[in-house]
CSV table of C-alpha atoms in Angstrom, one decimal:
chain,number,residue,atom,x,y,z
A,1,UNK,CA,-21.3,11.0,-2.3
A,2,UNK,CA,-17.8,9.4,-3.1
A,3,UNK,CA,-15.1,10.5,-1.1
A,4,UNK,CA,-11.0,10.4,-1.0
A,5,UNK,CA,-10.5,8.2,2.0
A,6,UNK,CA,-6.9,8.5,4.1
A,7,UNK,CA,-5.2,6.2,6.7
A,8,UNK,CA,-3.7,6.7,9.7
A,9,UNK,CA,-5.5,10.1,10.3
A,10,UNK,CA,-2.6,10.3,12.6
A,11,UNK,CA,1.3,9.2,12.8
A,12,UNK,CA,3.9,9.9,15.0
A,13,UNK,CA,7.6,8.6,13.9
A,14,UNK,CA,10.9,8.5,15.0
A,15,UNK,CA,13.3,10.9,13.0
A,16,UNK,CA,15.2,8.3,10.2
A,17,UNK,CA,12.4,6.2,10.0
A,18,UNK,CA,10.2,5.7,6.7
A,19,UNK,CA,6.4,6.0,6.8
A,20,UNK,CA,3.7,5.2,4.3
A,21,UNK,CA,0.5,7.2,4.0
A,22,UNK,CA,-2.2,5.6,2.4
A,23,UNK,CA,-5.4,6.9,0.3
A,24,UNK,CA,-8.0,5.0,-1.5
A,25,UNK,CA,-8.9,8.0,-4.6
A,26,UNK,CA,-12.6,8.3,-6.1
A,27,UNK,CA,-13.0,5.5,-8.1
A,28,UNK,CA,-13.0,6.6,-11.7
A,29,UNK,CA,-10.7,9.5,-11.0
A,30,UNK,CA,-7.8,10.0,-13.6
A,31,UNK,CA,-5.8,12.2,-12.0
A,32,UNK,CA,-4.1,12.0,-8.2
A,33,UNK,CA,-2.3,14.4,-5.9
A,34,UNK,CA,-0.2,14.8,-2.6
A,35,UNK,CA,-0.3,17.8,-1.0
A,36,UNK,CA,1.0,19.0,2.2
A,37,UNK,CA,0.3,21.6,4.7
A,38,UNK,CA,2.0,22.6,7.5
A,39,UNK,CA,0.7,24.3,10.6
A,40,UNK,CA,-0.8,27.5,9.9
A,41,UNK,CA,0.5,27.7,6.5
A,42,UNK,CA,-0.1,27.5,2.8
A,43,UNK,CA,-1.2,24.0,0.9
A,44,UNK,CA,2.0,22.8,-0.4
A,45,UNK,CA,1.9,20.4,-4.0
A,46,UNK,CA,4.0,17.2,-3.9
A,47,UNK,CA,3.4,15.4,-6.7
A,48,UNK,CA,0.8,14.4,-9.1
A,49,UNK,CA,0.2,11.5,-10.9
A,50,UNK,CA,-1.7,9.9,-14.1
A,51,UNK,CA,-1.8,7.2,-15.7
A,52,UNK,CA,0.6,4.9,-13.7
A,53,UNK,CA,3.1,7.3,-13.7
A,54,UNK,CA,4.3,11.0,-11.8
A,55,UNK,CA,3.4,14.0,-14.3
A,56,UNK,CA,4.4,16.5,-12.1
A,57,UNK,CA,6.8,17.0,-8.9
A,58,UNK,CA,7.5,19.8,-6.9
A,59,UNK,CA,11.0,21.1,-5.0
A,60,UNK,CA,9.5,19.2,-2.1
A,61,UNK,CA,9.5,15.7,-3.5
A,62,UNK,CA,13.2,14.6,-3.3
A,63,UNK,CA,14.6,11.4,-3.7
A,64,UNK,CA,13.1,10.7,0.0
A,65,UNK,CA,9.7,10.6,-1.2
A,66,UNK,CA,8.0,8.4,-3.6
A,67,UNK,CA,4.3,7.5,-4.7
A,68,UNK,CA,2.8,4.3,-5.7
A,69,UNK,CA,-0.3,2.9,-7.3
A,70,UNK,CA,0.3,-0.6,-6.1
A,71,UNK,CA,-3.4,-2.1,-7.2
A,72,UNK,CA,-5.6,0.0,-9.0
A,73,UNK,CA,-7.3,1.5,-5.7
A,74,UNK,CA,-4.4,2.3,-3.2
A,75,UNK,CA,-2.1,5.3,-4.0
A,76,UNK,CA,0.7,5.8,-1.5
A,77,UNK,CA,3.3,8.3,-0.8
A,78,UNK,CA,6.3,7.2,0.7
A,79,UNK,CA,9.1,9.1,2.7
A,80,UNK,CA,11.9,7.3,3.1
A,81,UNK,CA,13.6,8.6,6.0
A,82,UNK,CA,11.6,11.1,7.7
A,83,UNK,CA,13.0,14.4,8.9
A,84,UNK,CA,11.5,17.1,11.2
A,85,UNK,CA,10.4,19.3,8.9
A,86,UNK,CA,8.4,16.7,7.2
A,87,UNK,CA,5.8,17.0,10.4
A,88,UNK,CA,3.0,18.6,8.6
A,89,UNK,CA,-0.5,17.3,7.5
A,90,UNK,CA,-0.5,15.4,4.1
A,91,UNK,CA,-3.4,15.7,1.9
A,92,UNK,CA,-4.3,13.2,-1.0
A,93,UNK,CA,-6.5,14.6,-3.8
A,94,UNK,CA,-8.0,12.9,-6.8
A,95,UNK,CA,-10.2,14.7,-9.7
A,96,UNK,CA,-11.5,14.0,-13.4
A,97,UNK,CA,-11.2,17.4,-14.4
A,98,UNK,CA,-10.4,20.3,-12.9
A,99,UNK,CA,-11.3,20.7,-9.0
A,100,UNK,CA,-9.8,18.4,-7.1
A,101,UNK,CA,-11.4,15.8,-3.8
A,102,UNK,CA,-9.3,16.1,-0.7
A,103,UNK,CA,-9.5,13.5,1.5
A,104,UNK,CA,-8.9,14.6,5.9
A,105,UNK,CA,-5.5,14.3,5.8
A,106,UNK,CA,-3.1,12.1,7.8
A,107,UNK,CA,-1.2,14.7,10.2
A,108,UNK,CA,2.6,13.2,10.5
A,109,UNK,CA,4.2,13.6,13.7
A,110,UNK,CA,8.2,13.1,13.5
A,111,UNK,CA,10.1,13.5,16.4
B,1,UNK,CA,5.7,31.4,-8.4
B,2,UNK,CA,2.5,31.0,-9.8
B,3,UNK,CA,0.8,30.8,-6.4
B,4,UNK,CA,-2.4,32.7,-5.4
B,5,UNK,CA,-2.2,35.1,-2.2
B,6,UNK,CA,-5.3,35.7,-0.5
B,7,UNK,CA,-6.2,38.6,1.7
B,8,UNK,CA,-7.0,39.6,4.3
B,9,UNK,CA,-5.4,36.7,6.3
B,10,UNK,CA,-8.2,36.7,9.0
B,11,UNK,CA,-11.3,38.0,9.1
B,12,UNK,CA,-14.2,38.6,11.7
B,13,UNK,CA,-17.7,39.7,10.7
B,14,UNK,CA,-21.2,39.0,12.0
B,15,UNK,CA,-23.8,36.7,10.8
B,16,UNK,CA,-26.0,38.6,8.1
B,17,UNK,CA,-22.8,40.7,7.2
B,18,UNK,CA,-21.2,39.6,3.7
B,19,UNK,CA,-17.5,38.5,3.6
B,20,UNK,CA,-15.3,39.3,0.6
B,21,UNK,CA,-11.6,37.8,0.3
B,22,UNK,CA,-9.6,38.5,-2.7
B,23,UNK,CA,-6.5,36.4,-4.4
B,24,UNK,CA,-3.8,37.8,-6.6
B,25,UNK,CA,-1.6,35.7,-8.5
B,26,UNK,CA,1.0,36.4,-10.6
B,27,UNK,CA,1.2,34.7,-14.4
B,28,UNK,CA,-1.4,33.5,-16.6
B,29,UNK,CA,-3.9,30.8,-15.1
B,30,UNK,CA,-6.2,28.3,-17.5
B,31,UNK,CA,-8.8,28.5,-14.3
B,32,UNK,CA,-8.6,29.9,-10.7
B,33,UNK,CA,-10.7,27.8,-8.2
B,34,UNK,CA,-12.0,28.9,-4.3
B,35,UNK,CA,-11.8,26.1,-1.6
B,36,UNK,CA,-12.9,25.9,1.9
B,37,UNK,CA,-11.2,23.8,4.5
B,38,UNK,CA,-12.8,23.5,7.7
B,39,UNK,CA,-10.2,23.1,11.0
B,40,UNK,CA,-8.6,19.9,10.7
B,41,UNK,CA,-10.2,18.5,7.8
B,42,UNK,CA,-9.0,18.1,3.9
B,43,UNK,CA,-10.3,20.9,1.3
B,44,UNK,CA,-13.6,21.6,-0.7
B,45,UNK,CA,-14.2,22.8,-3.8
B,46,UNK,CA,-16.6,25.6,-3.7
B,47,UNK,CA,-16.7,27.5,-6.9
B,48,UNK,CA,-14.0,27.2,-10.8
B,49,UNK,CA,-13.9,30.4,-12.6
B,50,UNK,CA,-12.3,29.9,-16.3
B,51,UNK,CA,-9.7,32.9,-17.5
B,52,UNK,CA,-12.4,33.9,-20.2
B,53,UNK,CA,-15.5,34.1,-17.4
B,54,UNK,CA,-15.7,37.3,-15.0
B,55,UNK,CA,-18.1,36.1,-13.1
B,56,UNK,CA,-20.2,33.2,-11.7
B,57,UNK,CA,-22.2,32.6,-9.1
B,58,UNK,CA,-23.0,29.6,-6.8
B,59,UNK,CA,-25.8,29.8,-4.1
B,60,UNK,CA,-24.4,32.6,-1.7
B,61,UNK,CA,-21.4,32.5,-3.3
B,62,UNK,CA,-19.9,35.5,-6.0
B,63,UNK,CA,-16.7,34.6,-7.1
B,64,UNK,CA,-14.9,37.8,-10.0
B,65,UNK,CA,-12.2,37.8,-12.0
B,66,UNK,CA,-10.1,40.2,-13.2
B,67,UNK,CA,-7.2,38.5,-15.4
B,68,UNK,CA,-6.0,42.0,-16.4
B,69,UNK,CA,-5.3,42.5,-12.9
B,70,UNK,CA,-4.2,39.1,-12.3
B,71,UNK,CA,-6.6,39.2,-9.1
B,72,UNK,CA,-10.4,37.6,-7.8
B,73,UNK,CA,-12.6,37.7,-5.1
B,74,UNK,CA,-15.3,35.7,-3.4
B,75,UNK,CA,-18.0,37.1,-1.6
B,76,UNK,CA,-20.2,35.5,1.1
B,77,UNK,CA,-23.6,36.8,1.1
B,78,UNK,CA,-25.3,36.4,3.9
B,79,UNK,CA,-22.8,34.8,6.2
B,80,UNK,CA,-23.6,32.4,8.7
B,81,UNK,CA,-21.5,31.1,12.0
B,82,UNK,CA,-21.2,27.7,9.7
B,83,UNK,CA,-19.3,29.3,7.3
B,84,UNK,CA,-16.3,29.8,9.6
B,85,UNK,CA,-13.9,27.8,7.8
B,86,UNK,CA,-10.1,29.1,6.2
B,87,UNK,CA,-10.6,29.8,1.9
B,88,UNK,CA,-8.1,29.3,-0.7
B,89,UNK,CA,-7.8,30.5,-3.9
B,90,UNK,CA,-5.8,28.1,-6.3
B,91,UNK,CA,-4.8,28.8,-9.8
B,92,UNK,CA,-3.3,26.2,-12.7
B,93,UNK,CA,-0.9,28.2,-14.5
B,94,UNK,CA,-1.5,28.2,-18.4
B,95,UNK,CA,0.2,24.8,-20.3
B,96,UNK,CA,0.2,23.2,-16.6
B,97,UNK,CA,-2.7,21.2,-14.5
B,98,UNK,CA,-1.1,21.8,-11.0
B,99,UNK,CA,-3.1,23.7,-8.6
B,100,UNK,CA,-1.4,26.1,-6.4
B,101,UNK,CA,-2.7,27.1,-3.3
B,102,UNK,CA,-2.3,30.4,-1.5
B,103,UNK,CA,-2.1,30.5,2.3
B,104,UNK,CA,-5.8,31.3,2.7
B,105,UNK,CA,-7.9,33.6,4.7
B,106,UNK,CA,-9.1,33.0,8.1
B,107,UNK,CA,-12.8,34.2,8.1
B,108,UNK,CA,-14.8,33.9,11.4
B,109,UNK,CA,-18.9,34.5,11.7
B,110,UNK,CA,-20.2,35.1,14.6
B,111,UNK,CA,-23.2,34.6,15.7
């Protein structure tokens, strides 16, 4: 069965510095998400995104984040200058309709 | 906030038992979905309920709705120690295709 696909299942970064999380969506899925979760709590959106372009952003997705579809497969979410807070594991989703495929997660470390 | 809340937050039963978890949410939803995510790994889809269905089953799975009382349940029938796993209710409010995620309960089979 096709599956959302993330890398690094794990990063650890310095506080200030960007990181790039990386997912490879479902194929012929439409639609693609970032969520995020932090320990022990609720599934937070980010951001979603169709056709080439974000069609929905939450509080959480400042101007420090961003999202790219650099080549048709990739989709990347981007934090500029990471703080603290943004320790937490981030989840990318994809879907054709309604119910979404998570992928594992990458679980950002900052320090 | 649209967001689903599920209770109870944890909960510890025996294999054989049923489970039941319920969600309430708090404005009008197109569909409310059930997920399962297993420690350290990304979501599942279990089960989509549509605001005009008040009930459907899947396998051991009995998911209700009750849109007048903005609220759902799933029941496990038949639980078994590899259903220990956290579920999450999540709801797309009506005109909008985000899902929002409640914080999930915590359930625990043993065997």
């Amino acid at each position: 069965e096709p599956e959302v696909t993330q890398t690094p299942s794990h990063q650890v970064t310095q506080m200030g510095q960007e990181v790039i999380l990386r997912c490879v969506p479902i194929s012929n899925h439409l639609y693609f998400y970032w969520y995020r979760q932090i320990l022990g709590q609720k599934v937070e959106f980010l951001v979603s995104f169709y056709n080439n372009e974000i069609s929905e952003k939450s509080e959480i997705f400042d101007d420090q984040f961003s999202v790219e579809r650099p080549d048709g497969s990739n989709f990347t979410l981007k934090i500029r200058s990471t703080k603290l807070e943004d320790s937490a594991m981030y989840f990318c989703a994809s879907s054709l309709a309604s119910s979404l495929h998570f992928g594992n997660g990458t679980r950002l470390t900052v320090t | 906030s649209q967001q689903g809340e599920e209770d109870p937050q944890a909960l510890s039963i025996q294999e054989g038992e049923n489970a039941t978890m319920n969600c309430s949410y708090k404005t009008s939803i197109n569909n409310l979905q059930w997920y399962r995510q297993n420690s350290g790994r990304g979501l599942v889809h279990l089960i989509l309920i549509r605001s005009n269905e008040r009930e459907k089953h899947s396998g051991r799975l009995r998911v209700t709705l009750d849109t007048s009382k903005k609220s759902s349940s799933l029941l496990i029938t038949a639980s078994r120690a590899a259903d220990t796993a956290s579920y999450f209710c999540a709801t797309d409010a009506a005109g909008y295709s985000t899902l929002t995620f409640g914080k999930g309960t915590m359930l625990l089979v043993s065997p």
